[in-house]
GROMACS .gro file of N, CA, C and O in nm:
model
  440
    1UNK      N    1   1.043   1.335  -2.407
    1UNK     CA    2   0.918   1.309  -2.476
    1UNK      C    3   0.923   1.169  -2.538
    1UNK      O    4   1.024   1.129  -2.592
    2UNK      N    5   0.816   1.099  -2.526
    2UNK     CA    6   0.807   0.966  -2.584
    2UNK      C    7   0.730   0.977  -2.715
    2UNK      O    8   0.617   1.025  -2.718
    3UNK      N    9   0.795   0.932  -2.822
    3UNK     CA   10   0.728   0.937  -2.951
    3UNK      C   11   0.678   0.799  -2.991
    3UNK      O   12   0.699   0.700  -2.920
    4UNK      N   13   0.612   0.793  -3.106
    4UNK     CA   14   0.551   0.669  -3.154
    4UNK      C   15   0.656   0.559  -3.172
    4UNK      O   16   0.632   0.443  -3.141
    5UNK      N   17   0.775   0.595  -3.220
    5UNK     CA   18   0.880   0.495  -3.240
    5UNK      C   19   0.923   0.432  -3.108
    5UNK      O   20   0.948   0.313  -3.099
    6UNK      N   21   0.933   0.514  -3.004
    6UNK     CA   22   0.971   0.462  -2.872
    6UNK      C   23   0.863   0.367  -2.818
    6UNK      O   24   0.894   0.262  -2.762
    7UNK      N   25   0.736   0.402  -2.837
    7UNK     CA   26   0.626   0.315  -2.796
    7UNK      C   27   0.634   0.183  -2.871
    7UNK      O   28   0.617   0.075  -2.812
    8UNK      N   29   0.659   0.187  -3.000
    8UNK     CA   30   0.669   0.064  -3.080
    8UNK      C   31   0.786  -0.022  -3.033
    8UNK      O   32   0.776  -0.145  -3.027
    9UNK      N   33   0.898   0.041  -2.996
    9UNK     CA   34   1.013  -0.033  -2.947
    9UNK      C   35   0.981  -0.101  -2.813
    9UNK      O   36   1.011  -0.218  -2.792
   10UNK      N   37   0.916  -0.029  -2.724
   10UNK     CA   38   0.877  -0.086  -2.594
   10UNK      C   39   0.776  -0.198  -2.614
   10UNK      O   40   0.785  -0.303  -2.550
   11UNK      N   41   0.681  -0.178  -2.705
   11UNK     CA   42   0.581  -0.282  -2.733
   11UNK      C   43   0.648  -0.408  -2.787
   11UNK      O   44   0.611  -0.520  -2.749
   12UNK      N   45   0.748  -0.391  -2.870
   12UNK     CA   46   0.820  -0.508  -2.923
   12UNK      C   47   0.894  -0.581  -2.811
   12UNK      O   48   0.890  -0.704  -2.803
   13UNK      N   49   0.959  -0.507  -2.722
   13UNK     CA   50   1.028  -0.569  -2.610
   13UNK      C   51   0.931  -0.644  -2.519
   13UNK      O   52   0.964  -0.749  -2.464
   14UNK      N   53   0.813  -0.588  -2.502
   14UNK     CA   54   0.711  -0.650  -2.416
   14UNK      C   55   0.628  -0.753  -2.492
   14UNK      O   56   0.537  -0.813  -2.435
   15UNK      N   57   0.660  -0.770  -2.618
   15UNK     CA   58   0.589  -0.864  -2.705
   15UNK      C   59   0.441  -0.832  -2.713
   15UNK      O   60   0.354  -0.919  -2.702
   16UNK      N   61   0.412  -0.703  -2.728
   16UNK     CA   62   0.275  -0.656  -2.746
   16UNK      C   63   0.254  -0.623  -2.892
   16UNK      O   64   0.345  -0.572  -2.959
   17UNK      N   65   0.137  -0.648  -2.941
   17UNK     CA   66   0.104  -0.613  -3.079
   17UNK      C   67   0.018  -0.488  -3.077
   17UNK      O   68  -0.093  -0.489  -3.024
   18UNK      N   69   0.072  -0.382  -3.131
   18UNK     CA   70  -0.002  -0.256  -3.139
   18UNK      C   71  -0.012  -0.215  -3.284
   18UNK      O   72   0.085  -0.227  -3.360
   19UNK      N   73  -0.128  -0.165  -3.323
   19UNK     CA   74  -0.135  -0.107  -3.457
   19UNK      C   75  -0.089   0.038  -3.449
   19UNK      O   76  -0.062   0.091  -3.340
   20UNK      N   77  -0.078   0.103  -3.562
   20UNK     CA   78  -0.024   0.240  -3.567
   20UNK      C   79  -0.108   0.336  -3.484
   20UNK      O   80  -0.054   0.425  -3.416
   21UNK      N   81  -0.239   0.319  -3.487
   21UNK     CA   82  -0.328   0.409  -3.412
   21UNK      C   83  -0.309   0.392  -3.262
   21UNK      O   84  -0.304   0.490  -3.187
   22UNK      N   85  -0.296   0.268  -3.215
   22UNK     CA   86  -0.273   0.242  -3.072
   22UNK      C   87  -0.139   0.300  -3.027
   22UNK      O   88  -0.131   0.360  -2.919
   23UNK      N   89  -0.036   0.282  -3.109
   23UNK     CA   90   0.096   0.334  -3.075
   23UNK      C   91   0.093   0.486  -3.065
   23UNK      O   92   0.151   0.545  -2.973
   24UNK      N   93   0.025   0.550  -3.158
   24UNK     CA   94   0.016   0.696  -3.156
   24UNK      C   95  -0.061   0.743  -3.032
   24UNK      O   96  -0.022   0.841  -2.967
   25UNK      N   97  -0.169   0.673  -2.998
   25UNK     CA   98  -0.247   0.709  -2.880
   25UNK      C   99  -0.167   0.693  -2.752
   25UNK      O  100  -0.171   0.778  -2.663
   26UNK      N  101  -0.091   0.583  -2.741
   26UNK     CA  102  -0.008   0.562  -2.623
   26UNK      C  103   0.103   0.667  -2.614
   26UNK      O  104   0.134   0.714  -2.504
   27UNK      N  105   0.161   0.703  -2.727
   27UNK     CA  106   0.265   0.807  -2.727
   27UNK      C  107   0.206   0.939  -2.677
   27UNK      O  108   0.268   1.009  -2.596
   28UNK      N  109   0.086   0.971  -2.723
   28UNK     CA  110   0.019   1.095  -2.680
   28UNK      C  111  -0.010   1.089  -2.529
   28UNK      O  112   0.018   1.184  -2.456
   29UNK      N  113  -0.064   0.975  -2.481
   29UNK     CA  114  -0.096   0.961  -2.339
   29UNK      C  115   0.029   0.969  -2.252
   29UNK      O  116   0.030   1.035  -2.148
   30UNK      N  117   0.135   0.900  -2.293
   30UNK     CA  118   0.261   0.903  -2.217
   30UNK      C  119   0.318   1.044  -2.214
   30UNK      O  120   0.372   1.088  -2.112
   31UNK      N  121   0.307   1.115  -2.324
   31UNK     CA  122   0.354   1.253  -2.329
   31UNK      C  123   0.281   1.340  -2.229
   31UNK      O  124   0.341   1.423  -2.159
   32UNK      N  125   0.150   1.321  -2.219
   32UNK     CA  126   0.070   1.399  -2.122
   32UNK      C  127   0.112   1.366  -1.979
   32UNK      O  128   0.121   1.455  -1.894
   33UNK      N  129   0.134   1.238  -1.952
   33UNK     CA  130   0.177   1.198  -1.818
   33UNK      C  131   0.310   1.263  -1.783
   33UNK      O  132   0.329   1.316  -1.673
   34UNK      N  133   0.404   1.261  -1.878
   34UNK     CA  134   0.534   1.323  -1.853
   34UNK      C  135   0.522   1.473  -1.833
   34UNK      O  136   0.596   1.531  -1.754
   35UNK      N  137   0.429   1.537  -1.903
   35UNK     CA  138   0.405   1.680  -1.883
   35UNK      C  139   0.357   1.707  -1.739
   35UNK      O  140   0.398   1.804  -1.676
   36UNK      N  141   0.271   1.621  -1.688
   36UNK     CA  142   0.224   1.637  -1.551
   36UNK      C  143   0.339   1.622  -1.451
   36UNK      O  144   0.348   1.697  -1.355
   37UNK      N  145   0.427   1.524  -1.475
   37UNK     CA  146   0.544   1.508  -1.388
   37UNK      C  147   0.632   1.633  -1.392
   37UNK      O  148   0.685   1.676  -1.290
   38UNK      N  149   0.648   1.691  -1.510
   38UNK     CA  150   0.730   1.813  -1.522
   38UNK      C  151   0.668   1.926  -1.440
   38UNK      O  152   0.740   2.001  -1.374
   39UNK      N  153   0.535   1.937  -1.441
   39UNK     CA  154   0.469   2.041  -1.363
   39UNK      C  155   0.486   2.016  -1.213
   39UNK      O  156   0.506   2.110  -1.135
   40UNK      N  157   0.481   1.891  -1.173
   40UNK     CA  158   0.500   1.858  -1.031
   40UNK      C  159   0.640   1.896  -0.987
   40UNK      O  160   0.660   1.947  -0.877
   41UNK      N  161   0.739   1.871  -1.074
   41UNK     CA  162   0.877   1.906  -1.039
   41UNK      C  163   0.894   2.057  -1.020
   41UNK      O  164   0.983   2.099  -0.947
   42UNK      N  165   0.811   2.137  -1.084
   42UNK     CA  166   0.821   2.282  -1.074
   42UNK      C  167   0.762   2.336  -0.944
   42UNK      O  168   0.785   2.451  -0.909
   43UNK      N  169   0.683   2.256  -0.874
   43UNK     CA  170   0.619   2.303  -0.751
   43UNK      C  171   0.723   2.343  -0.648
   43UNK      O  172   0.828   2.280  -0.634
   44UNK      N  173   0.691   2.446  -0.572
   44UNK     CA  174   0.781   2.494  -0.467
   44UNK      C  175   0.751   2.416  -0.339
   44UNK      O  176   0.647   2.433  -0.277
   45UNK      N  177   0.841   2.329  -0.303
   45UNK     CA  178   0.824   2.250  -0.181
   45UNK      C  179   0.938   2.277  -0.084
   45UNK      O  180   0.976   2.192  -0.006
   46UNK      N  181   0.994   2.396  -0.090
   46UNK     CA  182   1.104   2.430   0.000
   46UNK      C  183   1.052   2.452   0.141
   46UNK      O  184   0.934   2.467   0.165
   47UNK      N  185   1.146   2.452   0.235
   47UNK     CA  186   1.109   2.478   0.374
   47UNK      C  187   1.045   2.358   0.439
   47UNK      O  188   0.953   2.373   0.517
   48UNK      N  189   1.093   2.241   0.407
   48UNK     CA  190   1.032   2.120   0.463
   48UNK      C  191   1.049   2.113   0.614
   48UNK      O  192   0.966   2.059   0.683
   49UNK      N  193   1.159   2.166   0.664
   49UNK     CA  194   1.182   2.162   0.808
   49UNK      C  195   1.209   2.023   0.861
   49UNK      O  196   1.208   2.001   0.980
   50UNK      N  197   1.229   1.927   0.772
   50UNK     CA  198   1.255   1.790   0.814
   50UNK      C  199   1.404   1.765   0.813
   50UNK      O  200   1.467   1.773   0.709
   51UNK      N  201   1.463   1.734   0.929
   51UNK     CA  202   1.606   1.709   0.932
   51UNK      C  203   1.643   1.591   0.842
   51UNK      O  204   1.579   1.488   0.844
   52UNK      N  205   1.744   1.611   0.761
   52UNK     CA  206   1.791   1.505   0.673
   52UNK      C  207   1.708   1.486   0.548
   52UNK      O  208   1.738   1.401   0.467
   53UNK      N  209   1.602   1.564   0.532
   53UNK     CA  210   1.519   1.551   0.413
   53UNK      C  211   1.589   1.615   0.294
   53UNK      O  212   1.657   1.715   0.308
   54UNK      N  213   1.574   1.554   0.176
   54UNK     CA  214   1.635   1.614   0.058
   54UNK      C  215   1.575   1.750   0.029
   54UNK      O  216   1.459   1.776   0.065
   55UNK      N  217   1.652   1.834  -0.035
   55UNK     CA  218   1.603   1.968  -0.068
   55UNK      C  219   1.479   1.955  -0.155
   55UNK      O  220   1.474   1.876  -0.247
   56UNK      N  221   1.377   2.031  -0.122
   56UNK     CA  222   1.253   2.028  -0.199
   56UNK      C  223   1.155   1.923  -0.150
   56UNK      O  224   1.048   1.908  -0.208
   57UNK      N  225   1.188   1.849  -0.044
   57UNK     CA  226   1.097   1.747   0.006
   57UNK      C  227   0.978   1.813   0.076
   57UNK      O  228   0.990   1.920   0.133
   58UNK      N  229   0.865   1.748   0.068
   58UNK     CA  230   0.745   1.799   0.133
   58UNK      C  231   0.761   1.790   0.285
   58UNK      O  232   0.828   1.700   0.335
   59UNK      N  233   0.703   1.882   0.358
   59UNK     CA  234   0.716   1.878   0.504
   59UNK      C  235   0.645   1.757   0.562
   59UNK      O  236   0.543   1.712   0.511
   60UNK      N  237   0.701   1.703   0.669
   60UNK     CA  238   0.640   1.591   0.738
   60UNK      C  239   0.539   1.643   0.838
   60UNK      O  240   0.555   1.750   0.896
   61UNK      N  241   0.435   1.565   0.859
   61UNK     CA  242   0.335   1.607   0.958
   61UNK      C  243   0.388   1.577   1.097
   61UNK      O  244   0.472   1.490   1.116
   62UNK      N  245   0.337   1.649   1.194
   62UNK     CA  246   0.375   1.627   1.333
   62UNK      C  247   0.314   1.495   1.381
   62UNK      O  248   0.197   1.467   1.355
   63UNK      N  249   0.393   1.413   1.447
   63UNK     CA  250   0.339   1.290   1.503
   63UNK      C  251   0.263   1.322   1.631
   63UNK      O  252   0.316   1.384   1.722
   64UNK      N  253   0.138   1.280   1.634
   64UNK     CA  254   0.058   1.301   1.753
   64UNK      C  255  -0.053   1.196   1.755
   64UNK      O  256  -0.093   1.145   1.652
   65UNK      N  257  -0.100   1.168   1.873
   65UNK     CA  258  -0.208   1.073   1.891
   65UNK      C  259  -0.337   1.151   1.900
   65UNK      O  260  -0.352   1.236   1.986
   66UNK      N  261  -0.428   1.121   1.811
   66UNK     CA  262  -0.560   1.186   1.811
   66UNK      C  263  -0.666   1.080   1.835
   66UNK      O  264  -0.640   0.961   1.828
   67UNK      N  265  -0.784   1.126   1.856
   67UNK     CA  266  -0.895   1.033   1.868
   67UNK      C  267  -0.939   1.014   2.010
   67UNK      O  268  -0.878   1.062   2.105
   68UNK      N  269  -1.044   0.939   2.023
   68UNK     CA  270  -1.106   0.913   2.152
   68UNK      C  271  -1.067   0.772   2.194
   68UNK      O  272  -1.071   0.679   2.115
   69UNK      N  273  -1.031   0.753   2.322
   69UNK     CA  274  -0.999   0.617   2.366
   69UNK      C  275  -1.121   0.526   2.353
   69UNK      O  276  -1.235   0.572   2.360
   70UNK      N  277  -1.096   0.399   2.336
   70UNK     CA  278  -1.205   0.303   2.325
   70UNK      C  279  -1.285   0.298   2.455
   70UNK      O  280  -1.230   0.309   2.564
   71UNK      N  281  -1.414   0.279   2.441
   71UNK     CA  282  -1.499   0.265   2.560
   71UNK      C  283  -1.467   0.136   2.633
   71UNK      O  284  -1.474   0.130   2.755
   72UNK      N  285  -1.431   0.033   2.558
   72UNK     CA  286  -1.389  -0.096   2.615
   72UNK      C  287  -1.257  -0.133   2.552
   72UNK      O  288  -1.238  -0.119   2.433
   73UNK      N  289  -1.166  -0.181   2.631
   73UNK     CA  290  -1.036  -0.222   2.579
   73UNK      C  291  -1.046  -0.348   2.495
   73UNK      O  292  -1.142  -0.425   2.509
   74UNK      N  293  -0.949  -0.373   2.409
   74UNK     CA  294  -0.956  -0.491   2.323
   74UNK      C  295  -0.958  -0.621   2.403
   74UNK      O  296  -1.020  -0.718   2.362
   75UNK      N  297  -0.896  -0.621   2.520
   75UNK     CA  298  -0.896  -0.743   2.600
   75UNK      C  299  -1.035  -0.779   2.649
   75UNK      O  300  -1.066  -0.896   2.674
   76UNK      N  301  -1.124  -0.679   2.661
   76UNK     CA  302  -1.262  -0.706   2.701
   76UNK      C  303  -1.344  -0.764   2.587
   76UNK      O  304  -1.442  -0.833   2.609
   77UNK      N  305  -1.307  -0.734   2.465
   77UNK     CA  306  -1.383  -0.779   2.349
   77UNK      C  307  -1.327  -0.907   2.290
   77UNK      O  308  -1.393  -0.972   2.210
   78UNK      N  309  -1.206  -0.943   2.326
   78UNK     CA  310  -1.140  -1.060   2.267
   78UNK      C  311  -1.201  -1.188   2.321
   78UNK      O  312  -1.234  -1.197   2.439
   79UNK      N  313  -1.214  -1.289   2.235
   79UNK     CA  314  -1.260  -1.418   2.286
   79UNK      C  315  -1.162  -1.477   2.387
   79UNK      O  316  -1.202  -1.544   2.481
   80UNK      N  317  -1.033  -1.448   2.367
   80UNK     CA  318  -0.930  -1.491   2.463
   80UNK      C  319  -0.814  -1.392   2.452
   80UNK      O  320  -0.782  -1.344   2.344
   81UNK      N  321  -0.752  -1.364   2.567
   81UNK     CA  322  -0.647  -1.261   2.573
   81UNK      C  323  -0.538  -1.309   2.667
   81UNK      O  324  -0.568  -1.356   2.777
   82UNK      N  325  -0.412  -1.300   2.624
   82UNK     CA  326  -0.303  -1.344   2.709
   82UNK      C  327  -0.180  -1.257   2.682
   82UNK      O  328  -0.140  -1.239   2.568
   83UNK      N  329  -0.123  -1.203   2.787
   83UNK     CA  330   0.000  -1.123   2.780
   83UNK      C  331  -0.009  -1.010   2.678
   83UNK      O  332   0.087  -0.981   2.607
   84UNK      N  333  -0.125  -0.947   2.667
   84UNK     CA  334  -0.140  -0.834   2.577
   84UNK      C  335  -0.166  -0.871   2.432
   84UNK      O  336  -0.160  -0.786   2.344
   85UNK      N  337  -0.197  -0.999   2.405
   85UNK     CA  338  -0.222  -1.045   2.268
   85UNK      C  339  -0.354  -1.119   2.262
   85UNK      O  340  -0.396  -1.184   2.358
   86UNK      N  341  -0.417  -1.112   2.144
   86UNK     CA  342  -0.534  -1.195   2.119
   86UNK      C  343  -0.489  -1.340   2.111
   86UNK      O  344  -0.385  -1.370   2.054
   87UNK      N  345  -0.567  -1.430   2.166
   87UNK     CA  346  -0.541  -1.573   2.152
   87UNK      C  347  -0.648  -1.625   2.056
   87UNK      O  348  -0.768  -1.613   2.083
   88UNK      N  349  -0.603  -1.678   1.946
   88UNK     CA  350  -0.694  -1.726   1.842
   88UNK      C  351  -0.691  -1.877   1.837
   88UNK      O  352  -0.592  -1.940   1.872
   89UNK      N  353  -0.800  -1.936   1.788
   89UNK     CA  354  -0.803  -2.082   1.776
   89UNK      C  355  -0.697  -2.130   1.677
   89UNK      O  356  -0.664  -2.061   1.581
   90UNK      N  357  -0.643  -2.247   1.705
   90UNK     CA  358  -0.546  -2.307   1.614
   90UNK      C  359  -0.619  -2.356   1.489
   90UNK      O  360  -0.734  -2.396   1.496
   91UNK      N  361  -0.548  -2.355   1.378
   91UNK     CA  362  -0.603  -2.412   1.256
   91UNK      C  363  -0.583  -2.562   1.260
   91UNK      O  364  -0.476  -2.610   1.299
   92UNK      N  365  -0.683  -2.639   1.222
   92UNK     CA  366  -0.668  -2.784   1.226
   92UNK      C  367  -0.549  -2.832   1.143
   92UNK      O  368  -0.483  -2.929   1.180
   93UNK      N  369  -0.519  -2.766   1.036
   93UNK     CA  370  -0.408  -2.807   0.950
   93UNK      C  371  -0.274  -2.790   1.021
   93UNK      O  372  -0.176  -2.854   0.984
   94UNK      N  373  -0.267  -2.706   1.122
   94UNK     CA  374  -0.140  -2.679   1.190
   94UNK      C  375  -0.099  -2.792   1.284
   94UNK      O  376   0.018  -2.819   1.301
   95UNK      N  377  -0.196  -2.856   1.349
   95UNK     CA  378  -0.157  -2.961   1.443
   95UNK      C  379  -0.242  -3.086   1.431
   95UNK      O  380  -0.227  -3.178   1.509
   96UNK      N  381  -0.334  -3.087   1.339
   96UNK     CA  382  -0.416  -3.205   1.317
   96UNK      C  383  -0.523  -3.225   1.423
   96UNK      O  384  -0.598  -3.320   1.419
   97UNK      N  385  -0.532  -3.136   1.521
   97UNK     CA  386  -0.629  -3.150   1.629
   97UNK      C  387  -0.750  -3.061   1.607
   97UNK      O  388  -0.763  -2.994   1.507
   98UNK      N  389  -0.836  -3.061   1.705
   98UNK     CA  390  -0.954  -2.977   1.701
   98UNK      C  391  -0.911  -2.832   1.719
   98UNK      O  392  -0.828  -2.801   1.804
   99UNK      N  393  -0.966  -2.739   1.641
   99UNK     CA  394  -0.917  -2.601   1.645
   99UNK      C  395  -0.943  -2.531   1.777
   99UNK      O  396  -1.056  -2.518   1.818
  100UNK      N  397  -0.835  -2.490   1.843
  100UNK     CA  398  -0.839  -2.400   1.957
  100UNK      C  399  -0.906  -2.452   2.082
  100UNK      O  400  -0.941  -2.373   2.167
  101UNK      N  401  -0.925  -2.581   2.096
  101UNK     CA  402  -0.998  -2.631   2.212
  101UNK      C  403  -0.928  -2.596   2.343
  101UNK      O  404  -0.993  -2.561   2.441
  102UNK      N  405  -0.794  -2.602   2.345
  102UNK     CA  406  -0.720  -2.568   2.466
  102UNK      C  407  -0.740  -2.422   2.503
  102UNK      O  408  -0.756  -2.388   2.620
  103UNK      N  409  -0.737  -2.334   2.404
  103UNK     CA  410  -0.756  -2.192   2.430
  103UNK      C  411  -0.896  -2.162   2.481
  103UNK      O  412  -0.913  -2.080   2.570
  104UNK      N  413  -0.995  -2.227   2.426
  104UNK     CA  414  -1.132  -2.203   2.468
  104UNK      C  415  -1.153  -2.253   2.611
  104UNK      O  416  -1.211  -2.186   2.694
  105UNK      N  417  -1.097  -2.370   2.645
  105UNK     CA  418  -1.109  -2.421   2.781
  105UNK      C  419  -1.042  -2.328   2.880
  105UNK      O  420  -1.095  -2.301   2.987
  106UNK      N  421  -0.924  -2.275   2.840
  106UNK     CA  422  -0.851  -2.187   2.931
  106UNK      C  423  -0.930  -2.059   2.956
  106UNK      O  424  -0.941  -2.011   3.067
  107UNK      N  425  -0.991  -2.004   2.852
  107UNK     CA  426  -1.067  -1.881   2.864
  107UNK      C  427  -1.190  -1.902   2.951
  107UNK      O  428  -1.226  -1.818   3.031
  108UNK      N  429  -1.256  -2.014   2.933
  108UNK     CA  430  -1.378  -2.040   3.005
  108UNK      C  431  -1.354  -2.095   3.145
  108UNK      O  432  -1.447  -2.130   3.215
  109UNK      N  433  -1.226  -2.106   3.182
  109UNK     CA  434  -1.192  -2.152   3.315
  109UNK      C  435  -1.199  -2.304   3.331
  109UNK      O  436  -1.200  -2.354   3.440
  110UNK      N  437  -1.202  -2.377   3.217
  110UNK     CA  438  -1.216  -2.523   3.225
  110UNK      C  439  -1.093  -2.595   3.200
  110UNK      O  440  -0.990  -2.613   3.228
   0.00000   0.00000   0.00000
């Protein structure tokens, strides 16, 4: 349990100025938070079925791919695509040249 004195000590370490009412309020709030953590620790989370998981760990979800495939692949929507990656324009700050002109020419067949 965190009491008002502990809050005042922490406030001093953090160089915070709290009046007595603020310190008491923070002690009360911190106490409530710690009570919630205590309740969480009491929850029954046995039977995780996860190899190597610590005792009481929550079960892991099954890995699976869900969803509908895209109607068009990303390479069809990309302004430029090479070797499975998007090709983006260069930033002028990176090479001092015009941004991405080589990539745009290559994409457009020029």
